[in-house]
PDB file of C-alpha atoms in Angstrom:
ATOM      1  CA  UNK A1346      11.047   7.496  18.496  1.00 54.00           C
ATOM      2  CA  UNK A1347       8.091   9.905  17.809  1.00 73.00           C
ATOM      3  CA  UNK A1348       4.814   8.335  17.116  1.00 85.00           C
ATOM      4  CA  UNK A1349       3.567   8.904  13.302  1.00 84.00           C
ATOM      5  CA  UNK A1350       0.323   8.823  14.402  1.00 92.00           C
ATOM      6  CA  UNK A1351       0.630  11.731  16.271  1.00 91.00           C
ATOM      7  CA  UNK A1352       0.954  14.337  13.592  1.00 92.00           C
ATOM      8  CA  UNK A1353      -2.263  12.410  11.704  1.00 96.00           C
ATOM      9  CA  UNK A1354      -5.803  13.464  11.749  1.00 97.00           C
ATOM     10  CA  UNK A1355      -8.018  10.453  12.557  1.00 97.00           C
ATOM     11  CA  UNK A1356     -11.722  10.817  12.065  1.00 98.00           C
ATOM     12  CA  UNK A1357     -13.997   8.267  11.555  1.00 98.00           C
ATOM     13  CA  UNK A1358     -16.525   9.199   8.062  1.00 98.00           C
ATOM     14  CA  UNK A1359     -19.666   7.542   6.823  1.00 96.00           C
ATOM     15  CA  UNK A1360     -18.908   7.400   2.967  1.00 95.00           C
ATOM     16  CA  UNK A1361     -21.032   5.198   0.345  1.00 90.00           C
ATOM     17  CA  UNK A1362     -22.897   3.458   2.875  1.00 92.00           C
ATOM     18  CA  UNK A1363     -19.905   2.298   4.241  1.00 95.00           C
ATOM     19  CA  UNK A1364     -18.132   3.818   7.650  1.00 97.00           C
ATOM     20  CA  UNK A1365     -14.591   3.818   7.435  1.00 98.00           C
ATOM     21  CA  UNK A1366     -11.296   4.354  10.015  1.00 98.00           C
ATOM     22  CA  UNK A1367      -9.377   7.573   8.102  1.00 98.00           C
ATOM     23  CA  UNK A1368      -6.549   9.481   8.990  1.00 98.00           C
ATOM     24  CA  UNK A1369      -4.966  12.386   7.421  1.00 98.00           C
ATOM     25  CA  UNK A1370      -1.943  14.112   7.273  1.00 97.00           C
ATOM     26  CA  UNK A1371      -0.984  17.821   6.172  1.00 96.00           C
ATOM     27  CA  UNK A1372      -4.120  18.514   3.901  1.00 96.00           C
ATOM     28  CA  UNK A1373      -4.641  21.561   5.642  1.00 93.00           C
ATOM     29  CA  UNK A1374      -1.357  23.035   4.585  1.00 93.00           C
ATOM     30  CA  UNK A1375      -0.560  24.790   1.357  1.00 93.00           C
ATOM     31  CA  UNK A1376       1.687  22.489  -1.357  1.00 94.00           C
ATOM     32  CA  UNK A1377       3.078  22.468  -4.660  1.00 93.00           C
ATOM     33  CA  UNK A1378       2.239  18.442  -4.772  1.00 96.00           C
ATOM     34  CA  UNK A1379      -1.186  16.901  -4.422  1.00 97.00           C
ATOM     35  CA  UNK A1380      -1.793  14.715  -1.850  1.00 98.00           C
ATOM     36  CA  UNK A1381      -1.331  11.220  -1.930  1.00 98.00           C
ATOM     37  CA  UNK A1382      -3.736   8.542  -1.583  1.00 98.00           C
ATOM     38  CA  UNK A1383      -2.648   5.108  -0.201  1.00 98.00           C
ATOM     39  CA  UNK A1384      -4.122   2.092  -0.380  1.00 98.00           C
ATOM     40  CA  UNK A1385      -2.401  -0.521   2.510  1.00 96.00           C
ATOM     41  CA  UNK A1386      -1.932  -4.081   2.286  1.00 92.00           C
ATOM     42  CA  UNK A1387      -4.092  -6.838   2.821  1.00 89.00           C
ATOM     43  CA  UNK A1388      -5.237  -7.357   7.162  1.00 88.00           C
ATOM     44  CA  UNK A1389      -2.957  -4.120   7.785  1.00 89.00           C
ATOM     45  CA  UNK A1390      -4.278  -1.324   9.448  1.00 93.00           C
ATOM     46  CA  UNK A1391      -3.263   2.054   9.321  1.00 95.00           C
ATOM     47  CA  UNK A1392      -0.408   2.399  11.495  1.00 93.00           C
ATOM     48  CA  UNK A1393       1.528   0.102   9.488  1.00 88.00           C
ATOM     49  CA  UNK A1394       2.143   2.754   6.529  1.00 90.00           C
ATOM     50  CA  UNK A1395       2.182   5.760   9.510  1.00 92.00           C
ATOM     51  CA  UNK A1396       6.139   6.055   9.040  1.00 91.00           C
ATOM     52  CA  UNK A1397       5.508   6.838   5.293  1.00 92.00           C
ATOM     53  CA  UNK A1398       3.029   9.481   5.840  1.00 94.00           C
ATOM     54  CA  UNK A1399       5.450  10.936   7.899  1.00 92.00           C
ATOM     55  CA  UNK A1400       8.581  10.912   6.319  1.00 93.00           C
ATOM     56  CA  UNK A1401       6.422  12.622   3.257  1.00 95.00           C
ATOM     57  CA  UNK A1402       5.700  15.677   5.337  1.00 93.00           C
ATOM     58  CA  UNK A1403       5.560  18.087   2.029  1.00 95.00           C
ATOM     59  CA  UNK A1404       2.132  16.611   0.992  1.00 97.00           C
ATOM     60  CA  UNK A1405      -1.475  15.606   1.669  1.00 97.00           C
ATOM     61  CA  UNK A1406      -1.236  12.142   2.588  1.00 98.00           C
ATOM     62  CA  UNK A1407      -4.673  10.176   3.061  1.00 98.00           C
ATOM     63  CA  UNK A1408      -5.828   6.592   3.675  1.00 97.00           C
ATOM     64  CA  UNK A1409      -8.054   4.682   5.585  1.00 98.00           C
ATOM     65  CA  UNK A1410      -8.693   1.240   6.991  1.00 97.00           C
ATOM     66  CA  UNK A1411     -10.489  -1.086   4.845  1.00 97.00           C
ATOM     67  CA  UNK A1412     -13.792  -2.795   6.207  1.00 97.00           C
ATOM     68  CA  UNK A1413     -13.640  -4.997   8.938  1.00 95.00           C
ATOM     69  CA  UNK A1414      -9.580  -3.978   9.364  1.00 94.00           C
ATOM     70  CA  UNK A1415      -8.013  -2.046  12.271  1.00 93.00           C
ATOM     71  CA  UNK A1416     -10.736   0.201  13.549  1.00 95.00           C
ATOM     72  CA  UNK A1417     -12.903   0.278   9.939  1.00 97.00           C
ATOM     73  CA  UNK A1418     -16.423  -1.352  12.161  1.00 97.00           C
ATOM     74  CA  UNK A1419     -17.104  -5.124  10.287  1.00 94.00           C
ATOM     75  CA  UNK A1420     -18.174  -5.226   6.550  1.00 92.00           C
ATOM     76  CA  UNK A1421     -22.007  -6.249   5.886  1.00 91.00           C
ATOM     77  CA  UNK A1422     -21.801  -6.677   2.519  1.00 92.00           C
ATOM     78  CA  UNK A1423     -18.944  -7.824   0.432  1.00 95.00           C
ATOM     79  CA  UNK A1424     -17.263  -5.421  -1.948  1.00 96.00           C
ATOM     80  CA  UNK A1425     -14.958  -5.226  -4.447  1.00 97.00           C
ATOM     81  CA  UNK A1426     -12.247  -3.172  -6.800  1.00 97.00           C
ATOM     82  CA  UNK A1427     -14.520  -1.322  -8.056  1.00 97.00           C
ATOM     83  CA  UNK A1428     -17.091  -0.736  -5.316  1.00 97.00           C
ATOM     84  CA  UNK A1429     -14.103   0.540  -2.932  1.00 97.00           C
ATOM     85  CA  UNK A1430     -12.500   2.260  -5.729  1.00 98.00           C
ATOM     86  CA  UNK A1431     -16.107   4.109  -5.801  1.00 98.00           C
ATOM     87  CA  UNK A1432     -15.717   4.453  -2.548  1.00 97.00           C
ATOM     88  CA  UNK A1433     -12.260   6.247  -2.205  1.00 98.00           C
ATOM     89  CA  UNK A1434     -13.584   8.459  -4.340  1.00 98.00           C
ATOM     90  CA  UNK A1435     -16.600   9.722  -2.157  1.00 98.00           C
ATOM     91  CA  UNK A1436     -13.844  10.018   0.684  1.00 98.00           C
ATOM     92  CA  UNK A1437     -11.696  12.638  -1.692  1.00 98.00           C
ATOM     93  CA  UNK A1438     -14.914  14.376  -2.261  1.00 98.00           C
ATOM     94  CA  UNK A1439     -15.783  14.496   1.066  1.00 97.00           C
ATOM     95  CA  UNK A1440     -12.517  16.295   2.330  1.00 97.00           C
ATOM     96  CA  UNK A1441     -12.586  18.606  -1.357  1.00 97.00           C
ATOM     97  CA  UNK A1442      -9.853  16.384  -3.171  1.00 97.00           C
ATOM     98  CA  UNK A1443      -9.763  16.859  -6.686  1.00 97.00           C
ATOM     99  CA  UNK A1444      -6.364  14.944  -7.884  1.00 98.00           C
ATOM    100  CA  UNK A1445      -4.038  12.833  -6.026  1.00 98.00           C
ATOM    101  CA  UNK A1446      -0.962  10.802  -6.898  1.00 98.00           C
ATOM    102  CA  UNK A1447      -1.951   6.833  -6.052  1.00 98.00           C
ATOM    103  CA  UNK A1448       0.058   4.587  -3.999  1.00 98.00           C
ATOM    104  CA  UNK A1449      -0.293   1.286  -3.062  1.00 98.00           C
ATOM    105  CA  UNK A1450       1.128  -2.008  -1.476  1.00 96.00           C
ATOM    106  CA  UNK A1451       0.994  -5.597  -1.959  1.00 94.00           C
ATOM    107  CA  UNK A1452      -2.769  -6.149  -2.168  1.00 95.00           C
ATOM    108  CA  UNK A1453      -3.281  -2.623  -2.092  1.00 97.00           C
ATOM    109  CA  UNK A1454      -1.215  -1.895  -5.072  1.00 98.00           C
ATOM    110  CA  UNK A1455      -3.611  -3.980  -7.040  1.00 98.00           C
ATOM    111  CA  UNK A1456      -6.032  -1.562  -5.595  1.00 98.00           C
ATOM    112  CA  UNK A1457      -3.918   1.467  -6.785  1.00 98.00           C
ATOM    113  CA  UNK A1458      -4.237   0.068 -10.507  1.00 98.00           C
ATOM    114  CA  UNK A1459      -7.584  -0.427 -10.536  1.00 98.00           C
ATOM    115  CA  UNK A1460      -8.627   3.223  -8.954  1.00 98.00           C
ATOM    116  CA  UNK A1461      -6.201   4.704 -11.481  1.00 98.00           C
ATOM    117  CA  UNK A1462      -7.535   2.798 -14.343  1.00 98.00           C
ATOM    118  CA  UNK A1463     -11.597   3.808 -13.273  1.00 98.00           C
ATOM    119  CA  UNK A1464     -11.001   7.132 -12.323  1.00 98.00           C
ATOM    120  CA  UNK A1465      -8.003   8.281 -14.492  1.00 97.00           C
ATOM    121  CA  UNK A1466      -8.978  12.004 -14.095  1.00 97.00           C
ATOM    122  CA  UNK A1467      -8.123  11.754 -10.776  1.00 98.00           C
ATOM    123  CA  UNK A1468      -5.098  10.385 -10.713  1.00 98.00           C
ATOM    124  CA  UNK A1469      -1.745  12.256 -11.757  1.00 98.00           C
ATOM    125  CA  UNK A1470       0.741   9.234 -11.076  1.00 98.00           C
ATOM    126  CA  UNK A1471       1.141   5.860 -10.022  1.00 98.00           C
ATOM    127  CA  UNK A1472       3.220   4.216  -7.449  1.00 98.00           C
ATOM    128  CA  UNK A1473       2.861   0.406  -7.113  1.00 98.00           C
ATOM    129  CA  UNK A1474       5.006  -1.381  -4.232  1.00 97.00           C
ATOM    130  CA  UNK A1475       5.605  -5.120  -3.722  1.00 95.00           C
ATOM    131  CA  UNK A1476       2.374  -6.234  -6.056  1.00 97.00           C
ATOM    132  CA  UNK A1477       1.414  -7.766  -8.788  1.00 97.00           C
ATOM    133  CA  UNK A1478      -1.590  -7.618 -11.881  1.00 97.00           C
ATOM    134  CA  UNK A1479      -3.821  -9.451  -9.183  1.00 96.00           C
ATOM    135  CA  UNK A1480      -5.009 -13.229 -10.760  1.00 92.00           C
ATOM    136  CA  UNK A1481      -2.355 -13.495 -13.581  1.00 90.00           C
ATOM    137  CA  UNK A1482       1.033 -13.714 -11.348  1.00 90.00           C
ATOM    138  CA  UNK A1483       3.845 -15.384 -10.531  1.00 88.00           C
ATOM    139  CA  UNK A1484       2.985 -16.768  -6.846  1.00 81.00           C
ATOM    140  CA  UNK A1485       5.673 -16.565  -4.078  1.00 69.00           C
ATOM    141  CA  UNK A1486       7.375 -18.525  -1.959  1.00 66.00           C
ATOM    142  CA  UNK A1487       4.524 -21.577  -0.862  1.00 63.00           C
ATOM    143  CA  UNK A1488       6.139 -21.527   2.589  1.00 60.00           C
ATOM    144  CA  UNK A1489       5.557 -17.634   3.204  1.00 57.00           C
ATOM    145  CA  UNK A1490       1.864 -17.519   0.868  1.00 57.00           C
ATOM    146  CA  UNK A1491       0.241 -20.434   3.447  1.00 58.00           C
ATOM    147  CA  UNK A1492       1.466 -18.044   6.672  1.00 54.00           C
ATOM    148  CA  UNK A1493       0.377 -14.726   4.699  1.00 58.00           C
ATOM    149  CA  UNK A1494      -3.080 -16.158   4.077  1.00 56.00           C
ATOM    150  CA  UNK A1495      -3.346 -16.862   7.812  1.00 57.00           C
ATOM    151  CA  UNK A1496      -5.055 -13.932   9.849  1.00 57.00           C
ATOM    152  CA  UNK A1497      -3.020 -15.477  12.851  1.00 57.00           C
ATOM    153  CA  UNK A1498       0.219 -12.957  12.408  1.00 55.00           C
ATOM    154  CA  UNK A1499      -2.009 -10.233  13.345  1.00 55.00           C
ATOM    155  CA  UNK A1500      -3.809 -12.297  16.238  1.00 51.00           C
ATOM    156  CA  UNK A1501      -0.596 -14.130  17.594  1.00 54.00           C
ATOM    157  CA  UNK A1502       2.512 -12.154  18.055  1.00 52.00           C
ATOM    158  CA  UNK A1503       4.795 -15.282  19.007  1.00 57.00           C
ATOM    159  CA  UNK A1504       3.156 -16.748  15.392  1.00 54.00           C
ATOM    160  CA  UNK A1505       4.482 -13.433  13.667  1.00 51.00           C
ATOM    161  CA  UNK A1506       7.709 -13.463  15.385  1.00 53.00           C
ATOM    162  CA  UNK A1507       8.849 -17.236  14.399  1.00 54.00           C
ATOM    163  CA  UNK A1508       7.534 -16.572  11.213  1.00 47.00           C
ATOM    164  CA  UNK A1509       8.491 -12.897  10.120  1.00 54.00           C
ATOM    165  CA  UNK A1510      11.838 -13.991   8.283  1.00 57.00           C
ATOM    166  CA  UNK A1511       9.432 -16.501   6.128  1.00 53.00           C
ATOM    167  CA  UNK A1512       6.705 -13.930   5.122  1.00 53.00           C
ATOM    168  CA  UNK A1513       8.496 -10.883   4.707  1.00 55.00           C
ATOM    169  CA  UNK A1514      12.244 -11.461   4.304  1.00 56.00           C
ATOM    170  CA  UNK A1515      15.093 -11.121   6.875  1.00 49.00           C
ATOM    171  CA  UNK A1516      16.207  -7.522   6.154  1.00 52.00           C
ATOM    172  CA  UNK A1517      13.539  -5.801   8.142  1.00 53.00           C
ATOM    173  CA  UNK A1518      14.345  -8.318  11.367  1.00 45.00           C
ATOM    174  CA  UNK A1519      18.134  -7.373  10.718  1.00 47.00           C
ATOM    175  CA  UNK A1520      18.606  -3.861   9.749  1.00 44.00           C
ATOM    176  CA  UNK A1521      20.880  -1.800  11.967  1.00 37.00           C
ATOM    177  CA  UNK A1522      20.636   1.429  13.815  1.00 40.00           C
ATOM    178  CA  UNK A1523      23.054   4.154  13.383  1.00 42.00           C
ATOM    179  CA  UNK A1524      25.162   3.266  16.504  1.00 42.00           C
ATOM    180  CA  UNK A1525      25.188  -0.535  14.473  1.00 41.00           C
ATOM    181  CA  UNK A1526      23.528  -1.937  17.178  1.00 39.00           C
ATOM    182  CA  UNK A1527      20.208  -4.103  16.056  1.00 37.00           C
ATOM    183  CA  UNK A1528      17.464  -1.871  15.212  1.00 42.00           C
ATOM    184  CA  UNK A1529      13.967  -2.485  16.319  1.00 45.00           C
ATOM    185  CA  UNK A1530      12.379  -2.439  13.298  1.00 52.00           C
ATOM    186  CA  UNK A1531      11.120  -5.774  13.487  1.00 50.00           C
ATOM    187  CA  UNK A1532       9.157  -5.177  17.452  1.00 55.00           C
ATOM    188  CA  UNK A1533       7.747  -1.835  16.348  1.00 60.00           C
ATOM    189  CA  UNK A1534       6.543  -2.849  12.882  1.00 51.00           C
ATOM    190  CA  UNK A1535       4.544  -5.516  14.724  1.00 54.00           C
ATOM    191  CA  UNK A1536       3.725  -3.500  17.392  1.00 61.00           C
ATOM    192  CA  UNK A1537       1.294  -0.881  15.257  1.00 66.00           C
ATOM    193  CA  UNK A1538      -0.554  -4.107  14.010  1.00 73.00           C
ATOM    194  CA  UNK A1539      -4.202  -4.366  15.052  1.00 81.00           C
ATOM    195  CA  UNK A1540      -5.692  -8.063  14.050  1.00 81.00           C
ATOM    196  CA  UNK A1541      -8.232  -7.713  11.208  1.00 86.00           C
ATOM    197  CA  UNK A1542     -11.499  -9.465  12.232  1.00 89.00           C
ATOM    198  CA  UNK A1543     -12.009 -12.533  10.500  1.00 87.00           C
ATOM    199  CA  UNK A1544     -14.862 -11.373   8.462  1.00 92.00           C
ATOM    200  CA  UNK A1545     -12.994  -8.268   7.463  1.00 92.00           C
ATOM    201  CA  UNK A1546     -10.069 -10.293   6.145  1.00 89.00           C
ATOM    202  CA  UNK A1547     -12.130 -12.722   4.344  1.00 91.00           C
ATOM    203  CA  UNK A1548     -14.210 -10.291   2.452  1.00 95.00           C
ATOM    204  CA  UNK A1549     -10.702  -8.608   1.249  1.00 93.00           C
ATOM    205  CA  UNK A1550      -9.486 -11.735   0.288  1.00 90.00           C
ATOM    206  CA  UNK A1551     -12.571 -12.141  -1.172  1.00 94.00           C
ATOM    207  CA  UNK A1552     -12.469  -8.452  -2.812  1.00 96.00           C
ATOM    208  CA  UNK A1553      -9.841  -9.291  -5.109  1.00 94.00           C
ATOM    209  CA  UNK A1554     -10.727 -13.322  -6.801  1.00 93.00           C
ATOM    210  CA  UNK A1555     -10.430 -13.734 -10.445  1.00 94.00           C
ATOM    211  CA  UNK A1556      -9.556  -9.803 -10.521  1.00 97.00           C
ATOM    212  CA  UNK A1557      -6.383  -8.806 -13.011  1.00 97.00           C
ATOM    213  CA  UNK A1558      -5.390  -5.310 -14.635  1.00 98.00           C
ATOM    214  CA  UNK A1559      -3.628  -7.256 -17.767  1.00 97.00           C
ATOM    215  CA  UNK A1560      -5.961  -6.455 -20.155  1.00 97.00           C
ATOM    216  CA  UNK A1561      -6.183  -2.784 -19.283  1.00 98.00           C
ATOM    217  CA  UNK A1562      -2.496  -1.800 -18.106  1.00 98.00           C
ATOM    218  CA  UNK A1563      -1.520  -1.499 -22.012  1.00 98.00           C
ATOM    219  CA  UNK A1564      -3.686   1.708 -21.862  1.00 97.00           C
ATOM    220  CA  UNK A1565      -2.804   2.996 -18.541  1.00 97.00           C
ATOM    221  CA  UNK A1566      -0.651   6.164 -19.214  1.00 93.00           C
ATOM    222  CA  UNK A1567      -0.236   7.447 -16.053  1.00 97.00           C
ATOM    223  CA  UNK A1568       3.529   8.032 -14.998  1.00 98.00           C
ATOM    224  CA  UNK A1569       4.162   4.670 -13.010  1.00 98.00           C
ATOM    225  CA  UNK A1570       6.552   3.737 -10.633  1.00 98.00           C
ATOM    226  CA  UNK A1571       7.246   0.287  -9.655  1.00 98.00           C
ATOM    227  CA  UNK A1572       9.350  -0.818  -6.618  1.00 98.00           C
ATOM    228  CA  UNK A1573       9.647  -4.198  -6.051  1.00 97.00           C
ATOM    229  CA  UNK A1574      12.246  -6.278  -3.602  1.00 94.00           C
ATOM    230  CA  UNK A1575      14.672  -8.792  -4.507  1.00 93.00           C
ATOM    231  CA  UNK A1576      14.243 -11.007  -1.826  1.00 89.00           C
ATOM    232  CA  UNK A1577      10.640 -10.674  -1.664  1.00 89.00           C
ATOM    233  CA  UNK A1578       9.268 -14.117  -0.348  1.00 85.00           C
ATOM    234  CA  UNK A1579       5.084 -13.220  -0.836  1.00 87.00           C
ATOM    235  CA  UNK A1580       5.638 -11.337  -4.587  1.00 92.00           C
ATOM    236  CA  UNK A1581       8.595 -11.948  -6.348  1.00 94.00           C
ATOM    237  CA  UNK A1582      10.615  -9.622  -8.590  1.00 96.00           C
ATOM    238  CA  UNK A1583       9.671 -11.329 -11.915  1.00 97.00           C
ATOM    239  CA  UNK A1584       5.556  -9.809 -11.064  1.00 97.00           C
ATOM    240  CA  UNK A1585       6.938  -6.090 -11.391  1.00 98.00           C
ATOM    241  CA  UNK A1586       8.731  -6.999 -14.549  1.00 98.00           C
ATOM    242  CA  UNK A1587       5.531  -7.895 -15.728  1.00 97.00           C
ATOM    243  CA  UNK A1588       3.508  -4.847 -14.827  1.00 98.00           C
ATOM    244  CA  UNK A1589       6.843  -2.851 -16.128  1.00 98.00           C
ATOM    245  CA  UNK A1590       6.313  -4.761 -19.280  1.00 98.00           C
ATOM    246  CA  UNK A1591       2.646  -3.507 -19.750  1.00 98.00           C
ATOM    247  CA  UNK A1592       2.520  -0.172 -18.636  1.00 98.00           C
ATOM    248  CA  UNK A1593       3.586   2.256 -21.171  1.00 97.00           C
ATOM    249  CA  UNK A1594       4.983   4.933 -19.421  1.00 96.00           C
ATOM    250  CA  UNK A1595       6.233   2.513 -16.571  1.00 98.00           C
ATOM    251  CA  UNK A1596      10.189   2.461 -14.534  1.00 98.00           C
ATOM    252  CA  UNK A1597      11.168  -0.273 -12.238  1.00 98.00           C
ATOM    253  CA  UNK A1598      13.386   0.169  -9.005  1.00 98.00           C
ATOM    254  CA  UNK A1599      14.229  -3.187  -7.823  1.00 97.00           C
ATOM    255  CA  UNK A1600      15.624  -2.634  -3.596  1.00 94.00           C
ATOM    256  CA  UNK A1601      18.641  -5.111  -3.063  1.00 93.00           C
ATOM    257  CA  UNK A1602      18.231  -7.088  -0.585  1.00 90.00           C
ATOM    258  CA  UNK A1603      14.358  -5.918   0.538  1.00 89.00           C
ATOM    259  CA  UNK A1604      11.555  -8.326   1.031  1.00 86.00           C
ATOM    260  CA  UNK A1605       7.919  -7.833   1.203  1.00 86.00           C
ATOM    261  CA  UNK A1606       8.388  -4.889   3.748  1.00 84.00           C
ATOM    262  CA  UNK A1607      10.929  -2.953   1.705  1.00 88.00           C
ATOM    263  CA  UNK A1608       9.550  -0.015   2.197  1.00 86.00           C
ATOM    264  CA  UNK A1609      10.039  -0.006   5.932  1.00 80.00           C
ATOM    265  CA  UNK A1610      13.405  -1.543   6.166  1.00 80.00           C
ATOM    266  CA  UNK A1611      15.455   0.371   3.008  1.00 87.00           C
ATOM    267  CA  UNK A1612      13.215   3.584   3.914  1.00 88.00           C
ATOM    268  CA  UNK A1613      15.567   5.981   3.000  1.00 91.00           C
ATOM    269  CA  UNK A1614      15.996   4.293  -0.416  1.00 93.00           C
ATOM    270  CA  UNK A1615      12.305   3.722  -1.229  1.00 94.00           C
ATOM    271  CA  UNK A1616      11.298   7.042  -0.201  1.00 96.00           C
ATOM    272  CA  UNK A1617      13.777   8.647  -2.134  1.00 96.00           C
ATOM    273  CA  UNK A1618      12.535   6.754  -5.414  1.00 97.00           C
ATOM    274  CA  UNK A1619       9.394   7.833  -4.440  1.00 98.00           C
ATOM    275  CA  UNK A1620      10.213  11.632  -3.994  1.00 97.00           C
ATOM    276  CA  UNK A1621      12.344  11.515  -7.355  1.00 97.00           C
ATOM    277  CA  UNK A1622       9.059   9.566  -9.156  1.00 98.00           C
ATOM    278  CA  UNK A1623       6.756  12.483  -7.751  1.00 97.00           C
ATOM    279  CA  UNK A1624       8.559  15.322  -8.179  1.00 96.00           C
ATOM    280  CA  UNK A1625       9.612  15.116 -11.562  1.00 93.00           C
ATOM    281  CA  UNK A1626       8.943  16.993 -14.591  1.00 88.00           C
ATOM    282  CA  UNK A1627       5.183  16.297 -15.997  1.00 78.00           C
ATOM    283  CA  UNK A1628       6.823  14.714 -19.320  1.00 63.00           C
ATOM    284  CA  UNK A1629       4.992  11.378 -19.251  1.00 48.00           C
ATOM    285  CA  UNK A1630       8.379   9.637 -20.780  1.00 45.00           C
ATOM    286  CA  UNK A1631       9.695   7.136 -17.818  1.00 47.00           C
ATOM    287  CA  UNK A1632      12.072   5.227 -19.430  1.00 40.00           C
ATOM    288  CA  UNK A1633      11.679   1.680 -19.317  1.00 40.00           C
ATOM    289  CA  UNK A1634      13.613  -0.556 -17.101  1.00 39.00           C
ATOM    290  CA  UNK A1635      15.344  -3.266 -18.934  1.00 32.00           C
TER     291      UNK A1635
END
């Protein structure tokens, strides 16, 4: 398989006092779509979202390493929703973005809602992916939450390989490839993991305490899509009813069978949801999802 990395620009950029790990794809080529800006889960580095970037080759596509995470150097200072959201911005500026569609997973989704909410005239639409309103929630499944808050499953690959089904649902370990032999999803998802340091991964645990959108999503009227699994052991279904439920012009696509990595092992289907979400007509009537 081709490395997404490859076709990625990777630079590293000094932005609100803050020097961050950012790569780049296609924002030198001309589009009918503005480029999308993605903010990754919590711990995960780049690399882990590369196959994404790729597979939406008709676009910008831009994100970067938090603090502390993959090759982001160690935070100093904590920060927070809205001092990163700050930041993001600087980072469009500094590459002459103007408007981008937001994207975001697990804790980064939260981060998604919160740029589009403080800097709505930057943001066209919404994509949220395996997340949740941030404090108010319904919490997952105990067994997977105590592994997920454990920076071992970035530091220990024998700890991440017992305990992959647990945090992130079987389907990714057991997808098949076209011949319908087992696919390797599984090895190469954990192989573009870098371990966070520990500092980095506290201070975005950190980032998000006592943080929730609920107050604010009722006035959020940015076209929103929300994809959540139905096997999704870390944030279950019932959390992107709720954000369905508050955000006006909101849909819901629920992936059968897809736990917390989803968008990785039902690719085709996610990224089709995605396309059709981005791509259509600027009407600002989703309909909502029952």
């Amino acid at each position: 398989m081709t490395d997404p990395m490859a076709s990625a620009e990777v630079t590293m950029e000094n932005v609100g006092g803050r020097v961050l790990r950012v790569a780049r794809w296609n924002l030198d080529k001309p589009s009918d779509h503005p480029p999308i800006l993605f903010f990754n889960g919590i711990g995960a580095n780049i690399e882990a979202v590369a196959p994404l970037a790729e597979e939406l080759s008709d676009r910008g596509f831009i994100m970067f390493d938090m603090p502390g995470v993959g090759q982001s150097p160690e935070p100093t200072i904590p920060y927070n929703a809205v001092t990163m959201s700050w930041t993001a911005t600087q980072l469009l500026d500094r590459f002459g973005i103007d408007t981008v569609d937001v994207m975001g997973i697990s804790w980064g989704g939260a981060m998604a809602q919160h740029f589009a909410l403080q800097h709505g005239a930057r943001t066209r639409r919404l994509v949220l992916i395996a997340t949740t309103a941030g404090m108010i929630m319904v919490p997952g499944n105990p067994a997977a939450l105590t592994k997920m808050a454990n920076p071992r499953r970035y530091i220990d690959p024998e700890f991440m390989a017992q305990h992959f089904e647990t945090l992130y649902g079987g389907a990714l370990g057991n997808e098949l490839a076209a011949d319908g032999k087992p696919a390797s999803g599984k090895s190469q998802h954990m192989s573009r993991l870098t371990p966070p340091t520990p500092r980095g991964y506290m201070y975005q645990l950190l980032a998000m305490i006592g943080w929730t959108s609920v107050p604010a999503l009722p006035f959020l009227k940015k076209d929103t899509l929300i994809m959540m699994g139905d096997d999704d052991q870390i944030v279950p279904l019932i959390n992107g009813k709720i954000l369905n439920s508050l955000i006006p012009n909101s849909e819901l696509v629920v992936v059968e069978g897809g736990g917390h990595l989803f968008l990785l092992s039902h690719k085709d289907k996610s990224v089709k949801a995605i396309r059709d979400h981005l791509d259509a007509p600027d009407d600002g009537e989703l309909s909502q999802a029952a």
